[in-house]
Amino acid sequence: MSIVVYLETSDVAVRSASLPALTAARALAQHRGGPIVGVVIGSGLDAAAKDAARYVDKVLAYDAPELRAPLAETYAPVLVAALKAAGADALVASATSTGKDVLPRTAALLGAGMASDISSVEGAAKFKRPTYAGNAVTTVEVTSPTVIVSARQTAFEAAAPLATVGGVELQPAGTVDARGAAFVALHASKSERPDLTEASIVVSGGRGMKSGENFKVLEELTDLLGGALGASRAAADAGMVPNDLQVGQTGKVVAPKLYIAVAISGAIQHLAGMKGSKTIVAINKDAEAPIFQVADYGLVGDWEKVVPAMIEEVKKLKA
Ligand SMILES: Cc1cc2nc3c(=O)[nH]c(=O)nc-3n(C[C@H](O)[C@H](O)[C@H](O)COP(=O)(O)OP(=O)(O)OC[C@H]3O[C@@H](n4cnc5c(N)ncnc54)[C@H](O)[C@@H]3O)c2cc1C
């Protein structure tokens, strides 16, 4: 049997958020065997489907105007049809907001078991996943014949293209029924900075920044480093920054090469979203702050002095 991997797309390419799902699917194929079939869904998919074909032997493209927006109501039946068309008994996607929305409904339609937000593949139907805000790791096994898996983006490397380009098969979308749901609008926040979940450097500020105005100095450091800006929930809840910058258990999970936590205490719920970062730098005036327990480099000091000094040093290095 084959493995289907659902690949999210922009107008022209596979979204980088889906590349970790391919890596997870390749790991699963080591245990289950079978080819990996990519599935793309949307409207006007020509370029994106061609891009997807660089990563898999075969791409099934479901292209229809009614599939323009990723609604779970319309995408889940398409994924069910894709599994049938591909002769697959496993479906993998990244645990993005779309993946988290569409996969459980697909699993329900198939009567299949689902392993959510997995961090590793341990067998043909056995996976590890973080629980209790990342404080425990659970091994789960899906016992239904069909296995549905959402993969935590930060736990799997982005897949590289294959040496040969696969083929694209246009599939009939069938009757698209949104079951009373309708896509109204997408209000995406626009930023010149890289996406928080994809940036290789993240600079985050906490409640100790005291005001939104004070985040300007973190923005300056972020932009000098070419990174993304993040925040603790306390800072977001206090209105210092928009909520979509929140890192943590109930925010975004990030694993950049460098994570700089400024005036963040290091509550477990915050750590759950960033402790997979390769190098963690913490700046806090309290030497006892728990963030120092996970930091590779810790600086006990007042951000008002430390961050401007860092900015000057980075400017000198870049000059
Ligand atoms: C169910 C649940 C889910 C949650 N989800 C999340 C989540 O997703 N993300 C998240 O972040 N939190 C989350 N929280 C909240 C979490 O428990 C903490 O309350 C929060 O992370 C604290 O944010 P903070 O570190 O910015 O603030 P604080 O804990 O108040 O820490 C502020 C830090 O700033 C330091 N500081 C103050 N002034 C300065 C200065 N001038 N220079 C240097 N350092 C200074 C202080 O020493 C202190 O360590 C969640 C909580 C619950 C219950």
Tab-separated table of C-alpha atoms and ligand atoms in Angstrom:
chain	number	residue	atom	x	y	z
A	1	MET	CA	0.000	0.000	0.000
A	2	SER	CA	1.166	3.554	-0.538
A	3	ILE	CA	1.414	6.498	1.835
A	4	VAL	CA	-0.343	9.769	1.018
A	5	VAL	CA	1.223	13.004	2.146
A	6	TYR	CA	-0.950	16.102	1.989
A	7	LEU	CA	1.122	19.053	0.774
A	8	GLU	CA	-0.113	22.569	1.407
A	9	THR	CA	0.658	24.965	-1.414
A	10	SER	CA	1.020	28.652	-2.158
A	11	ASP	CA	0.088	29.875	-5.650
A	12	VAL	CA	3.338	28.531	-7.070
A	13	ALA	CA	4.963	26.039	-4.731
A	14	VAL	CA	4.689	23.597	-1.859
A	15	ARG	CA	4.669	25.498	1.427
A	16	SER	CA	7.846	24.947	3.408
A	17	ALA	CA	5.585	24.063	6.376
A	18	SER	CA	4.714	20.818	4.553
A	19	LEU	CA	8.300	19.669	3.947
A	20	PRO	CA	8.667	18.167	7.468
A	21	ALA	CA	5.563	16.034	6.738
A	22	LEU	CA	7.412	14.562	3.758
A	23	THR	CA	10.318	13.633	6.016
A	24	ALA	CA	7.876	11.990	8.438
A	25	ALA	CA	6.231	10.135	5.522
A	26	ARG	CA	9.632	8.916	4.329
A	27	ALA	CA	10.366	7.663	7.874
A	28	LEU	CA	6.996	5.884	7.909
A	29	ALA	CA	7.725	4.315	4.513
A	30	GLN	CA	10.819	2.689	6.063
A	31	HIS	CA	8.457	0.690	8.316
A	32	ARG	CA	5.402	0.245	6.096
A	33	GLY	CA	7.033	0.223	2.658
A	34	GLY	CA	5.140	1.529	-0.354
A	35	PRO	CA	5.568	4.617	-2.502
A	36	ILE	CA	4.762	8.092	-1.209
A	37	VAL	CA	2.065	9.899	-3.161
A	38	GLY	CA	1.759	13.675	-2.760
A	39	VAL	CA	-1.689	15.269	-2.762
A	40	VAL	CA	-2.271	18.939	-3.531
A	41	ILE	CA	-5.683	20.572	-3.247
A	42	GLY	CA	-6.732	24.044	-4.366
A	43	SER	CA	-7.520	26.173	-7.375
A	44	GLY	CA	-5.036	26.947	-10.196
A	45	LEU	CA	-2.533	24.369	-9.027
A	46	ASP	CA	-0.359	23.931	-12.147
A	47	ALA	CA	2.857	25.457	-10.792
A	48	ALA	CA	2.398	24.170	-7.246
A	49	ALA	CA	1.718	20.608	-8.424
A	50	LYS	CA	4.885	20.707	-10.571
A	51	ASP	CA	6.833	21.863	-7.549
A	52	ALA	CA	5.320	19.061	-5.435
A	53	ALA	CA	6.445	16.518	-8.041
A	54	ARG	CA	10.075	17.320	-7.169
A	55	TYR	CA	9.564	15.562	-3.797
A	56	VAL	CA	7.498	12.456	-4.635
A	57	ASP	CA	7.103	9.872	-7.381
A	58	LYS	CA	3.521	10.840	-8.036
A	59	VAL	CA	1.300	13.831	-7.294
A	60	LEU	CA	-2.491	13.725	-7.316
A	61	ALA	CA	-3.848	17.229	-7.947
A	62	TYR	CA	-7.431	18.151	-7.016
A	63	ASP	CA	-7.970	21.468	-8.763
A	64	ALA	CA	-11.348	23.229	-8.611
A	65	PRO	CA	-12.477	26.817	-7.930
A	66	GLU	CA	-14.554	25.606	-4.936
A	67	LEU	CA	-11.361	24.238	-3.372
A	68	ARG	CA	-9.624	27.638	-3.334
A	69	ALA	CA	-9.802	27.974	0.461
A	70	PRO	CA	-8.759	25.171	2.806
A	71	LEU	CA	-12.013	24.277	4.551
A	72	ALA	CA	-12.009	21.045	6.535
A	73	GLU	CA	-15.535	20.388	5.246
A	74	THR	CA	-14.399	20.336	1.613
A	75	TYR	CA	-10.803	19.096	1.924
A	76	ALA	CA	-11.447	16.059	4.142
A	77	PRO	CA	-13.635	14.225	1.571
A	78	VAL	CA	-11.012	15.008	-1.088
A	79	LEU	CA	-8.309	13.408	1.075
A	80	VAL	CA	-10.546	10.361	1.563
A	81	ALA	CA	-10.877	10.110	-2.242
A	82	ALA	CA	-7.111	10.609	-2.615
A	83	LEU	CA	-6.320	7.708	-0.303
A	84	LYS	CA	-8.604	5.511	-2.374
A	85	ALA	CA	-7.129	6.719	-5.693
A	86	ALA	CA	-3.590	6.177	-4.407
A	87	GLY	CA	-4.350	2.772	-2.866
A	88	ALA	CA	-3.034	4.149	0.432
A	89	ASP	CA	-3.587	3.109	4.026
A	90	ALA	CA	-1.655	5.968	5.628
A	91	LEU	CA	-2.006	9.754	5.484
A	92	VAL	CA	0.589	12.206	6.770
A	93	ALA	CA	0.474	16.016	6.943
A	94	SER	CA	2.172	18.724	8.970
A	95	ALA	CA	0.421	19.786	12.184
A	96	THR	CA	-0.172	23.299	10.840
A	97	SER	CA	-3.455	25.043	11.556
A	98	THR	CA	-4.791	23.591	8.275
A	99	GLY	CA	-3.443	20.114	9.062
A	100	LYS	CA	-4.918	20.227	12.559
A	101	ASP	CA	-8.259	21.231	11.070
A	102	VAL	CA	-8.497	18.857	8.115
A	103	LEU	CA	-6.888	15.627	9.360
A	104	PRO	CA	-9.184	14.766	12.300
A	105	ARG	CA	-12.225	15.153	10.042
A	106	THR	CA	-10.556	12.932	7.435
A	107	ALA	CA	-9.824	10.339	10.127
A	108	ALA	CA	-13.458	10.469	11.276
A	109	LEU	CA	-14.741	10.014	7.717
A	110	LEU	CA	-12.505	6.960	7.345
A	111	GLY	CA	-13.201	5.610	10.825
A	112	ALA	CA	-9.430	5.607	11.250
A	113	GLY	CA	-7.238	6.230	14.270
A	114	MET	CA	-5.047	9.312	14.341
A	115	ALA	CA	-1.748	10.164	15.999
A	116	SER	CA	-1.554	13.952	16.396
A	117	ASP	CA	1.504	16.187	16.514
A	118	ILE	CA	4.006	13.337	16.445
A	119	SER	CA	7.698	13.998	17.037
A	120	SER	CA	9.070	10.683	15.760
A	121	VAL	CA	8.115	7.541	13.870
A	122	GLU	CA	8.844	4.389	15.880
A	123	GLY	CA	7.178	1.706	13.764
A	124	ALA	CA	4.552	1.024	11.094
A	125	ALA	CA	1.834	2.503	13.329
A	126	LYS	CA	3.814	3.565	16.407
A	127	PHE	CA	4.784	7.147	17.116
A	128	LYS	CA	6.147	9.407	19.835
A	129	ARG	CA	4.419	12.665	20.703
A	130	PRO	CA	5.041	15.337	23.326
A	131	THR	CA	2.425	15.664	26.079
A	132	TYR	CA	1.974	17.804	29.221
A	133	ALA	CA	3.469	20.867	27.514
A	134	GLY	CA	6.458	18.819	26.377
A	135	ASN	CA	7.270	17.509	29.873
A	136	ALA	CA	6.497	13.925	28.924
A	137	VAL	CA	6.792	11.925	25.742
A	138	THR	CA	4.024	9.421	24.988
A	139	THR	CA	4.372	6.445	22.687
A	140	VAL	CA	1.114	5.911	20.818
A	141	GLU	CA	0.023	3.153	18.466
A	142	VAL	CA	-2.758	3.436	15.916
A	143	THR	CA	-4.607	0.123	15.769
A	144	SER	CA	-7.000	0.789	12.868
A	145	PRO	CA	-6.054	-0.508	9.398
A	146	THR	CA	-5.682	3.079	8.119
A	147	VAL	CA	-3.252	5.352	9.935
A	148	ILE	CA	-3.586	9.155	10.007
A	149	VAL	CA	-0.670	11.210	11.301
A	150	SER	CA	0.004	14.890	11.822
A	151	ALA	CA	3.705	15.664	12.234
A	152	ARG	CA	5.087	18.421	14.433
A	153	GLN	CA	6.929	20.713	12.029
A	154	THR	CA	9.836	21.441	14.316
A	155	ALA	CA	10.513	17.753	15.026
A	156	PHE	CA	11.306	16.767	11.425
A	157	GLU	CA	13.827	18.261	9.016
A	158	ALA	CA	12.510	19.856	5.830
A	159	ALA	CA	12.626	17.188	3.094
A	160	ALA	CA	14.968	17.685	0.152
A	161	PRO	CA	13.757	17.163	-3.441
A	162	LEU	CA	14.347	13.734	-5.034
A	163	ALA	CA	16.870	13.223	-7.844
A	164	THR	CA	14.051	12.624	-10.353
A	165	VAL	CA	10.833	14.585	-10.796
A	166	GLY	CA	7.600	12.613	-10.393
A	167	GLY	CA	4.445	12.779	-12.480
A	168	VAL	CA	1.319	14.873	-11.868
A	169	GLU	CA	-2.151	13.324	-12.272
A	170	LEU	CA	-5.118	15.672	-12.327
A	171	GLN	CA	-7.935	14.022	-10.370
A	172	PRO	CA	-11.660	14.837	-10.541
A	173	ALA	CA	-12.667	16.913	-7.524
A	174	GLY	CA	-16.212	15.512	-7.641
A	175	THR	CA	-19.078	17.403	-6.049
A	176	VAL	CA	-17.689	19.839	-3.512
A	177	ASP	CA	-20.096	20.278	-0.597
A	178	ALA	CA	-19.067	22.704	2.151
A	179	ARG	CA	-21.941	21.442	4.312
A	180	GLY	CA	-23.105	24.923	5.200
A	181	ALA	CA	-19.619	26.329	5.885
A	182	ALA	CA	-18.317	29.174	3.753
A	183	PHE	CA	-14.945	30.819	3.401
A	184	VAL	CA	-15.470	34.502	4.198
A	185	ALA	CA	-12.027	36.128	4.249
A	186	LEU	CA	-8.436	35.592	5.238
A	187	HIS	CA	-6.966	38.294	7.455
A	188	ALA	CA	-3.276	37.437	7.302
A	189	SER	CA	-0.867	39.649	9.200
A	190	LYS	CA	1.637	41.124	6.773
A	191	SER	CA	5.260	41.347	7.801
A	192	GLU	CA	8.574	41.899	6.071
A	193	ARG	CA	10.079	39.483	8.575
A	194	PRO	CA	10.281	35.717	8.069
A	195	ASP	CA	7.440	33.594	9.409
A	196	LEU	CA	7.848	32.914	13.125
A	197	THR	CA	7.666	29.130	12.711
A	198	GLU	CA	10.162	29.110	9.847
A	199	ALA	CA	12.713	31.753	10.897
A	200	SER	CA	16.215	30.572	11.757
A	201	ILE	CA	16.516	33.333	14.382
A	202	VAL	CA	13.743	34.355	16.795
A	203	VAL	CA	13.946	37.233	19.270
A	204	SER	CA	11.156	37.056	21.878
A	205	GLY	CA	10.148	39.516	24.555
A	206	GLY	CA	8.254	38.924	27.785
A	207	ARG	CA	6.272	40.830	30.369
A	208	GLY	CA	9.511	42.380	31.617
A	209	MET	CA	9.575	44.519	28.452
A	210	LYS	CA	6.817	46.480	30.231
A	211	SER	CA	5.184	48.086	27.152
A	212	GLY	CA	4.594	47.669	23.438
A	213	GLU	CA	6.682	50.779	22.829
A	214	ASN	CA	9.674	49.037	24.414
A	215	PHE	CA	9.398	46.189	21.884
A	216	LYS	CA	10.824	48.612	19.274
A	217	VAL	CA	14.306	47.889	20.561
A	218	LEU	CA	13.681	44.137	20.122
A	219	GLU	CA	12.371	44.807	16.618
A	220	GLU	CA	15.613	46.600	15.810
A	221	LEU	CA	17.671	43.643	17.045
A	222	THR	CA	15.375	41.206	15.202
A	223	ASP	CA	15.755	43.083	11.907
A	224	LEU	CA	19.519	43.383	12.238
A	225	LEU	CA	19.690	39.600	12.689
A	226	GLY	CA	17.161	38.926	9.902
A	227	GLY	CA	14.936	37.063	12.348
A	228	ALA	CA	11.305	36.908	13.454
A	229	LEU	CA	9.811	38.564	16.507
A	230	GLY	CA	8.100	36.457	19.175
A	231	ALA	CA	6.641	37.005	22.626
A	232	SER	CA	5.472	35.294	25.770
A	233	ARG	CA	1.782	34.950	26.441
A	234	ALA	CA	2.008	37.493	29.247
A	235	ALA	CA	3.363	40.085	26.799
A	236	ALA	CA	0.723	39.230	24.175
A	237	ASP	CA	-2.122	39.197	26.723
A	238	ALA	CA	-1.006	42.598	28.006
A	239	GLY	CA	-1.435	43.930	24.457
A	240	MET	CA	2.260	44.745	24.001
A	241	VAL	CA	2.301	42.747	20.745
A	242	PRO	CA	-0.302	40.962	18.585
A	243	ASN	CA	-1.359	37.485	19.751
A	244	ASP	CA	0.008	35.774	16.647
A	245	LEU	CA	3.525	36.402	17.990
A	246	GLN	CA	2.910	34.208	21.042
A	247	VAL	CA	5.324	31.319	21.456
A	248	GLY	CA	4.417	28.372	23.653
A	249	GLN	CA	1.946	25.661	24.477
A	250	THR	CA	-1.030	27.725	23.358
A	251	GLY	CA	0.965	29.752	20.844
A	252	LYS	CA	3.420	28.777	18.133
A	253	VAL	CA	6.014	26.053	18.432
A	254	VAL	CA	9.367	27.222	17.094
A	255	ALA	CA	12.770	25.550	16.794
A	256	PRO	CA	15.101	28.113	15.244
A	257	LYS	CA	18.897	27.907	15.176
A	258	LEU	CA	18.974	30.798	17.645
A	259	TYR	CA	16.269	31.816	20.152
A	260	ILE	CA	16.870	34.964	22.185
A	261	ALA	CA	14.481	35.262	25.162
A	262	VAL	CA	14.436	38.755	26.615
A	263	ALA	CA	12.710	39.413	29.969
A	264	ILE	CA	10.902	36.071	29.819
A	265	SER	CA	10.826	34.018	33.046
A	266	GLY	CA	10.663	30.608	31.342
A	267	ALA	CA	7.329	29.145	32.494
A	268	ILE	CA	6.822	25.547	31.291
A	269	GLN	CA	4.094	26.691	28.921
A	270	HIS	CA	6.565	29.040	27.222
A	271	LEU	CA	9.336	26.424	27.161
A	272	ALA	CA	6.928	24.008	25.437
A	273	GLY	CA	7.072	26.267	22.395
A	274	MET	CA	10.800	26.949	22.144
A	275	LYS	CA	12.950	24.457	24.011
A	276	GLY	CA	13.682	22.574	20.775
A	277	SER	CA	15.686	25.619	19.582
A	278	LYS	CA	19.298	24.770	18.732
A	279	THR	CA	20.848	27.583	20.762
A	280	ILE	CA	18.965	29.491	23.446
A	281	VAL	CA	20.139	32.839	24.772
A	282	ALA	CA	18.361	34.252	27.828
A	283	ILE	CA	18.521	37.815	29.092
A	284	ASN	CA	16.877	38.338	32.457
A	285	LYS	CA	17.618	40.513	35.460
A	286	ASP	CA	16.697	37.673	37.844
A	287	ALA	CA	19.529	35.131	38.085
A	288	GLU	CA	17.033	32.578	39.463
A	289	ALA	CA	14.670	32.804	36.464
A	290	PRO	CA	13.854	29.258	35.191
A	291	ILE	CA	14.689	30.260	31.620
A	292	PHE	CA	18.379	29.961	32.567
A	293	GLN	CA	17.893	26.210	33.105
A	294	VAL	CA	17.320	25.692	29.380
A	295	ALA	CA	19.604	28.485	28.133
A	296	ASP	CA	22.900	27.725	26.410
A	297	TYR	CA	24.008	31.306	27.099
A	298	GLY	CA	22.559	33.333	29.941
A	299	LEU	CA	23.025	37.008	30.664
A	300	VAL	CA	21.860	38.343	34.015
A	301	GLY	CA	21.078	41.969	33.371
A	302	ASP	CA	18.560	44.666	32.570
A	303	TRP	CA	17.414	44.515	28.938
A	304	GLU	CA	17.395	48.314	28.834
A	305	LYS	CA	21.189	48.233	29.004
A	306	VAL	CA	21.920	44.837	27.454
A	307	VAL	CA	19.828	44.951	24.269
A	308	PRO	CA	21.085	48.367	23.014
A	309	ALA	CA	24.646	47.156	23.677
A	310	MET	CA	23.947	43.984	21.648
A	311	ILE	CA	22.553	46.098	18.815
A	312	GLU	CA	25.748	48.172	18.733
A	313	GLU	CA	27.901	45.016	18.630
A	314	VAL	CA	25.846	43.465	15.833
A	315	LYS	CA	26.095	46.719	13.865
A	316	LYS	CA	29.896	46.698	14.282
A	317	LEU	CA	30.083	43.078	13.101
A	318	LYS	CA	27.940	43.873	10.079
A	319	ALA	CA	29.856	47.047	9.144
B	1	LIG	C1	-2.958	26.690	30.023
B	1	LIG	C2	-1.869	27.715	29.911
B	1	LIG	C3	-1.266	27.927	28.676
B	1	LIG	C4	-0.244	28.863	28.561
B	1	LIG	N1	0.358	29.049	27.339
B	1	LIG	C5	1.412	29.882	27.249
B	1	LIG	C6	2.112	30.060	26.020
B	1	LIG	O1	1.748	29.492	24.989
B	1	LIG	N2	3.173	30.889	25.998
B	1	LIG	C7	3.628	31.554	27.105
B	1	LIG	O2	4.612	32.292	27.004
B	1	LIG	N3	2.966	31.430	28.275
B	1	LIG	C8	1.875	30.623	28.360
B	1	LIG	N4	1.204	30.534	29.544
B	1	LIG	C9	1.539	31.494	30.621
B	1	LIG	C10	2.769	31.114	31.416
B	1	LIG	O3	2.389	30.269	32.492
B	1	LIG	C11	3.446	32.363	32.007
B	1	LIG	O4	2.501	33.093	32.757
B	1	LIG	C12	4.037	33.294	30.949
B	1	LIG	O5	4.848	32.572	30.055
B	1	LIG	C13	4.874	34.367	31.636
B	1	LIG	O6	5.346	35.271	30.697
B	1	LIG	P1	6.659	36.100	30.973
B	1	LIG	O7	7.803	35.188	31.196
B	1	LIG	O8	6.777	37.108	29.899
B	1	LIG	O9	6.263	36.910	32.298
B	1	LIG	P2	6.792	36.775	33.775
B	1	LIG	O10	6.687	35.385	34.279
B	1	LIG	O11	6.136	37.861	34.533
B	1	LIG	O12	8.340	37.077	33.652
B	1	LIG	C14	8.872	38.324	33.326
B	1	LIG	C15	10.383	38.201	33.451
B	1	LIG	O13	10.973	39.424	33.061
B	1	LIG	C16	12.096	39.642	33.892
B	1	LIG	N5	12.370	41.091	33.849
B	1	LIG	C17	11.607	42.105	34.345
B	1	LIG	N6	12.171	43.287	34.082
B	1	LIG	C18	13.324	43.031	33.412
B	1	LIG	C19	14.364	43.841	32.896
B	1	LIG	N7	14.309	45.182	32.960
B	1	LIG	N8	15.408	43.240	32.274
B	1	LIG	C20	15.491	41.882	32.189
B	1	LIG	N9	14.536	41.067	32.698
B	1	LIG	C21	13.473	41.621	33.283
B	1	LIG	C22	11.670	39.146	35.250
B	1	LIG	O14	12.805	38.819	36.042
B	1	LIG	C23	10.844	37.913	34.884
B	1	LIG	O15	11.641	36.745	34.883
B	1	LIG	C24	0.172	29.615	29.696
B	1	LIG	C25	-0.430	29.368	30.919
B	1	LIG	C26	-1.438	28.442	31.042
B	1	LIG	C27	-2.062	28.194	32.364
